[in-house]
PDB file of C-alpha atoms in Angstrom:
ATOM      1  CA  MET A   1      -0.052   0.007  -0.021  1.00  0.00           C
ATOM      2  CA  ASN A   2       1.651   3.189  -1.146  1.00  0.00           C
ATOM      3  CA  GLU A   3       0.522   6.057   1.046  1.00  0.00           C
ATOM      4  CA  VAL A   4       1.448   9.691   0.678  1.00  0.00           C
ATOM      5  CA  GLN A   5       3.784  10.655   3.591  1.00  0.00           C
ATOM      6  CA  GLY A   6       2.830  14.385   4.124  1.00  0.00           C
ATOM      7  CA  PRO A   7       4.228  16.712   6.668  1.00  0.00           C
ATOM      8  CA  THR A   8       3.299  16.610  10.267  1.00  0.00           C
ATOM      9  CA  PRO A   9       2.511  19.503  12.657  1.00  0.00           C
ATOM     10  CA  THR A  10       6.270  19.491  13.397  1.00  0.00           C
ATOM     11  CA  GLY A  11       7.048  19.600   9.629  1.00  0.00           C
ATOM     12  CA  ASN A  12       8.529  16.109   9.168  1.00  0.00           C
ATOM     13  CA  SER A  13       7.657  12.442   8.730  1.00  0.00           C
ATOM     14  CA  ARG A  14      10.407  10.548  10.413  1.00  0.00           C
ATOM     15  CA  PRO A  15      10.340   6.769  10.215  1.00  0.00           C
ATOM     16  CA  TYR A  16      11.221   4.672  13.345  1.00  0.00           C
ATOM     17  CA  ARG A  17      13.316   1.658  13.336  1.00  0.00           C
ATOM     18  CA  THR A  18      11.294  -0.342  15.919  1.00  0.00           C
ATOM     19  CA  LEU A  19       8.056  -0.096  17.646  1.00  0.00           C
ATOM     20  CA  ALA A  20       9.892   0.225  21.142  1.00  0.00           C
ATOM     21  CA  GLU A  21      11.795   3.441  19.654  1.00  0.00           C
ATOM     22  CA  ALA A  22       8.430   4.953  18.502  1.00  0.00           C
ATOM     23  CA  LEU A  23       6.660   4.417  21.884  1.00  0.00           C
ATOM     24  CA  ARG A  24       9.481   5.949  23.731  1.00  0.00           C
ATOM     25  CA  ALA A  25       9.736   8.885  21.351  1.00  0.00           C
ATOM     26  CA  HIS A  26       5.875   9.490  22.002  1.00  0.00           C
ATOM     27  CA  ARG A  27       6.123   8.971  25.753  1.00  0.00           C
ATOM     28  CA  ILE A  28       3.544   6.417  25.714  1.00  0.00           C
ATOM     29  CA  ALA A  29       2.965   4.887  29.231  1.00  0.00           C
ATOM     30  CA  GLU A  30       5.244   1.865  29.846  1.00  0.00           C
ATOM     31  CA  GLU A  31       2.281  -0.258  30.924  1.00  0.00           C
ATOM     32  CA  ASN A  32       0.773   0.048  27.515  1.00  0.00           C
ATOM     33  CA  HIS A  33       3.957  -1.193  25.463  1.00  0.00           C
ATOM     34  CA  GLU A  34       3.234  -4.852  25.772  1.00  0.00           C
ATOM     35  CA  PHE A  35      -0.409  -4.418  24.761  1.00  0.00           C
ATOM     36  CA  ILE A  36       0.481  -2.359  21.587  1.00  0.00           C
ATOM     37  CA  ALA A  37       3.112  -4.829  20.780  1.00  0.00           C
ATOM     38  CA  ALA A  38       0.529  -7.525  20.873  1.00  0.00           C
ATOM     39  CA  ILE A  39      -1.751  -5.638  18.601  1.00  0.00           C
ATOM     40  CA  THR A  40       0.761  -4.850  15.956  1.00  0.00           C
ATOM     41  CA  ASP A  41       1.972  -8.425  15.926  1.00  0.00           C
ATOM     42  CA  ALA A  42      -1.628  -9.670  15.351  1.00  0.00           C
ATOM     43  CA  VAL A  43      -2.346  -7.117  12.628  1.00  0.00           C
ATOM     44  CA  GLY A  44       1.117  -7.182  10.857  1.00  0.00           C
ATOM     45  CA  ILE A  45       3.016  -4.012  10.547  1.00  0.00           C
ATOM     46  CA  SER A  46       5.675  -3.165   8.151  1.00  0.00           C
ATOM     47  CA  SER A  47       6.914   0.321   9.353  1.00  0.00           C
ATOM     48  CA  TYR A  48       6.184   2.988  11.971  1.00  0.00           C
ATOM     49  CA  ILE A  49       6.235   6.646  11.021  1.00  0.00           C
ATOM     50  CA  ASP A  50       5.974   9.794  13.244  1.00  0.00           C
ATOM     51  CA  ARG A  51       2.931  11.948  12.476  1.00  0.00           C
ATOM     52  CA  GLY A  52       3.246  14.351  15.249  1.00  0.00           C
ATOM     53  CA  ARG A  53       0.393  13.428  17.675  1.00  0.00           C
ATOM     54  CA  TYR A  54       0.343   9.852  16.885  1.00  0.00           C
ATOM     55  CA  ILE A  55       2.500   6.954  15.286  1.00  0.00           C
ATOM     56  CA  GLU A  56       1.302   5.709  11.861  1.00  0.00           C
ATOM     57  CA  ALA A  57       1.717   1.937  11.827  1.00  0.00           C
ATOM     58  CA  ILE A  58       1.444   0.838   8.068  1.00  0.00           C
ATOM     59  CA  ARG A  59       0.119  -2.690   7.615  1.00  0.00           C
ATOM     60  CA  ARG A  60       2.005  -5.388   5.628  1.00  0.00           C
ATOM     61  CA  GLY A  61      -1.075  -6.328   3.693  1.00  0.00           C
ATOM     62  CA  ASP A  62      -4.232  -4.470   2.683  1.00  0.00           C
ATOM     63  CA  GLY A  63      -5.972  -2.271   5.136  1.00  0.00           C
ATOM     64  CA  ALA A  64      -5.846   1.101   6.730  1.00  0.00           C
ATOM     65  CA  SER A  65      -2.752   2.075   8.773  1.00  0.00           C
ATOM     66  CA  LEU A  66      -3.008   2.106  12.512  1.00  0.00           C
ATOM     67  CA  HIS A  67      -2.785   5.348  14.394  1.00  0.00           C
ATOM     68  CA  ILE A  68      -1.228   4.724  17.714  1.00  0.00           C
ATOM     69  CA  GLY A  69      -1.867   7.597  20.190  1.00  0.00           C
ATOM     70  CA  LYS A  70      -1.017   8.131  23.997  1.00  0.00           C
ATOM     71  CA  THR A  71      -4.401   6.379  24.981  1.00  0.00           C
ATOM     72  CA  TYR A  72      -5.816   4.689  21.891  1.00  0.00           C
ATOM     73  CA  THR A  73      -5.076   2.582  18.696  1.00  0.00           C
ATOM     74  CA  ASN A  74      -7.318   3.570  15.771  1.00  0.00           C
ATOM     75  CA  GLY A  75      -7.896   1.993  12.247  1.00  0.00           C
ATOM     76  CA  PHE A  76      -9.580  -1.175  12.565  1.00  0.00           C
ATOM     77  CA  THR A  77     -12.468  -2.338  10.436  1.00  0.00           C
ATOM     78  CA  GLU A  78     -15.865  -3.259  11.853  1.00  0.00           C
ATOM     79  CA  ASP A  79     -15.603  -6.903  10.936  1.00  0.00           C
ATOM     80  CA  GLU A  80     -11.889  -7.186  11.902  1.00  0.00           C
ATOM     81  CA  VAL A  81     -11.286  -9.344  14.972  1.00  0.00           C
ATOM     82  CA  VAL A  82      -8.017  -8.613  16.887  1.00  0.00           C
ATOM     83  CA  VAL A  83      -7.115 -11.088  19.518  1.00  0.00           C
ATOM     84  CA  VAL A  84      -4.683 -10.188  22.427  1.00  0.00           C
ATOM     85  CA  GLY A  85      -3.667 -13.093  24.570  1.00  0.00           C
ATOM     86  CA  SER A  86      -6.941 -14.980  24.288  1.00  0.00           C
ATOM     87  CA  THR A  87      -9.215 -12.231  24.426  1.00  0.00           C
ATOM     88  CA  PRO A  88     -10.850 -10.467  21.402  1.00  0.00           C
ATOM     89  CA  LEU A  89     -10.548  -6.694  21.821  1.00  0.00           C
ATOM     90  CA  ARG A  90     -13.653  -4.656  22.161  1.00  0.00           C
ATOM     91  CA  LEU A  91     -13.543  -2.185  19.282  1.00  0.00           C
ATOM     92  CA  ARG A  92     -15.554   1.027  19.447  1.00  0.00           C
ATOM     93  CA  PRO A  93     -16.554   3.434  16.615  1.00  0.00           C
ATOM     94  CA  SER A  94     -14.073   6.130  15.949  1.00  0.00           C
ATOM     95  CA  GLU A  95     -15.318   9.848  15.917  1.00  0.00           C
ATOM     96  CA  GLY A  96     -12.411  11.346  13.914  1.00  0.00           C
ATOM     97  CA  ARG A  97     -11.733   8.509  11.519  1.00  0.00           C
ATOM     98  CA  ALA A  98     -15.468   7.651  10.491  1.00  0.00           C
ATOM     99  CA  PRO A  99     -15.404   4.256   9.011  1.00  0.00           C
ATOM    100  CA  TYR A 100     -12.800   2.806  11.354  1.00  0.00           C
ATOM    101  CA  PHE A 101     -12.858   1.465  14.916  1.00  0.00           C
ATOM    102  CA  PHE A 102     -10.474   1.960  17.862  1.00  0.00           C
ATOM    103  CA  VAL A 103      -9.381   0.362  21.082  1.00  0.00           C
ATOM    104  CA  THR A 104      -8.589   2.000  24.448  1.00  0.00           C
ATOM    105  CA  HIS A 105      -5.018   1.178  26.035  1.00  0.00           C
ATOM    106  CA  PRO A 106      -4.997  -0.461  29.366  1.00  0.00           C
ATOM    107  CA  SER A 107      -3.549   2.384  31.312  1.00  0.00           C
ATOM    108  CA  GLU A 108      -6.848   4.430  30.726  1.00  0.00           C
ATOM    109  CA  PHE A 109      -8.777   1.900  32.786  1.00  0.00           C
ATOM    110  CA  ARG A 110      -8.136   3.300  36.304  1.00  0.00           C
ATOM    111  CA  PRO A 111      -9.334   1.314  39.313  1.00  0.00           C
ATOM    112  CA  ILE A 112     -12.333   2.815  41.099  1.00  0.00           C
ATOM    113  CA  ALA A 113     -11.402   3.953  44.650  1.00  0.00           C
ATOM    114  CA  PRO A 114     -13.332   1.808  47.325  1.00  0.00           C
ATOM    115  CA  VAL A 115     -16.152   3.308  49.128  1.00  0.00           C
ATOM    116  CA  LYS A 116     -15.587   3.894  52.814  1.00  0.00           C
ATOM    117  CA  ALA A 117     -18.000   2.545  55.204  1.00  0.00           C
ATOM    118  CA  LYS A 118     -19.733   5.000  57.680  1.00  0.00           C
ATOM    119  CA  ARG A 119     -18.898   4.490  61.338  1.00  0.00           C
ATOM    120  CA  THR A 120     -21.883   3.746  63.565  1.00  0.00           C
ATOM    121  CA  ALA A 121     -20.183   2.603  66.756  1.00  0.00           C
ATOM    122  CA  THR A 122     -19.954   5.776  68.578  1.00  0.00           C
ATOM    123  CA  PRO A 123     -22.075   8.950  67.874  1.00  0.00           C
ATOM    124  CA  ARG A 124     -20.289  12.164  67.333  1.00  0.00           C
ATOM    125  CA  ALA A 125     -20.363  14.734  70.142  1.00  0.00           C
ATOM    126  CA  ALA A 126     -21.879  17.985  69.285  1.00  0.00           C
ATOM    127  CA  ALA A 127     -19.387  20.738  68.446  1.00  0.00           C
ATOM    128  CA  ALA A 128     -18.945  23.523  70.866  1.00  0.00           C
ATOM    129  CA  PRO A 129     -20.348  26.719  69.657  1.00  0.00           C
ATOM    130  CA  ARG A 130     -17.930  29.045  68.042  1.00  0.00           C
ATOM    131  CA  ALA A 131     -17.099  32.514  69.556  1.00  0.00           C
ATOM    132  CA  GLU A 132     -17.877  35.441  67.213  1.00  0.00           C
ATOM    133  CA  ARG A 133     -15.196  36.454  64.873  1.00  0.00           C
ATOM    134  CA  ALA A 134     -13.585  39.990  65.555  1.00  0.00           C
ATOM    135  CA  THR A 135     -14.519  42.587  63.054  1.00  0.00           C
ATOM    136  CA  LYS A 136     -11.902  43.577  60.451  1.00  0.00           C
ATOM    137  CA  THR A 137     -10.050  46.842  60.902  1.00  0.00           C
ATOM    138  CA  SER A 138     -11.716  48.301  57.834  1.00  0.00           C
ATOM    139  CA  GLU A 139     -15.158  47.548  59.383  1.00  0.00           C
ATOM    140  CA  ARG A 140     -14.722  49.267  62.633  1.00  0.00           C
ATOM    141  CA  ASP A 141     -16.381  52.595  63.459  1.00  0.00           C
ATOM    142  CA  TYR A 142     -13.946  55.389  65.033  1.00  0.00           C
ATOM    143  CA  GLY A 143     -16.429  58.138  64.658  1.00  0.00           C
ATOM    144  CA  VAL A 144     -16.711  61.245  62.544  1.00  0.00           C
ATOM    145  CA  CYS A 145     -14.891  64.569  63.121  1.00  0.00           C
ATOM    146  CA  ASP A 146     -17.392  67.329  64.106  1.00  0.00           C
ATOM    147  CA  VAL A 147     -15.356  69.964  62.147  1.00  0.00           C
ATOM    148  CA  CYS A 148     -14.629  68.464  58.807  1.00  0.00           C
ATOM    149  CA  PHE A 149     -16.976  65.390  58.893  1.00  0.00           C
ATOM    150  CA  MET A 150     -14.114  62.981  57.819  1.00  0.00           C
ATOM    151  CA  VAL A 151     -13.891  59.663  59.411  1.00  0.00           C
ATOM    152  CA  LYS A 152     -11.573  59.558  62.331  1.00  0.00           C
ATOM    153  CA  THR A 153      -8.573  57.316  62.268  1.00  0.00           C
ATOM    154  CA  PRO A 154      -7.754  54.505  64.849  1.00  0.00           C
ATOM    155  CA  ALA A 155      -5.608  57.022  66.681  1.00  0.00           C
ATOM    156  CA  GLY A 156      -8.507  59.455  66.852  1.00  0.00           C
ATOM    157  CA  GLY A 157      -7.050  61.985  64.387  1.00  0.00           C
ATOM    158  CA  CYS A 158      -8.835  63.304  61.149  1.00  0.00           C
ATOM    159  CA  GLY A 159      -7.902  65.562  58.013  1.00  0.00           C
ATOM    160  CA  CYS A 160      -8.227  68.933  59.917  1.00  0.00           C
ATOM    161  CA  ASP A 161      -5.759  68.219  62.613  1.00  0.00           C
TER     162      ASP A 161
END
């Protein structure tokens, strides 16, 4: 499949020698490397090219190239079955690449934090009432001068002194 290798946002289309080199260059999470390698082995990839925001993995046979991003791999057809380990991948329709499907990388499946149980053994004591907060300096009233009608300062002076 001869594809036109146009410029990327950075201005070049640099080929990578290996998948590991491409994954390191794009700073893809280490826990995804084995998963992505299994996908590319199952599909059959001939070369990897830097496309700026993703790695373009060109297939050996017919079919669209895969786009490997930080959190996804895109470029599968609807009827394509990709098996990693002994589990077929659950493909979802792509929004940006309309007729193709994508799979999310394992690092994106974060464990849900366990819900803490409420304690019911001892009731909580009522909190002591709080004392009133002192007013801010700007809110205090120091009076008004009888001569110039200016607000007096904390020292008791005004503008006419």
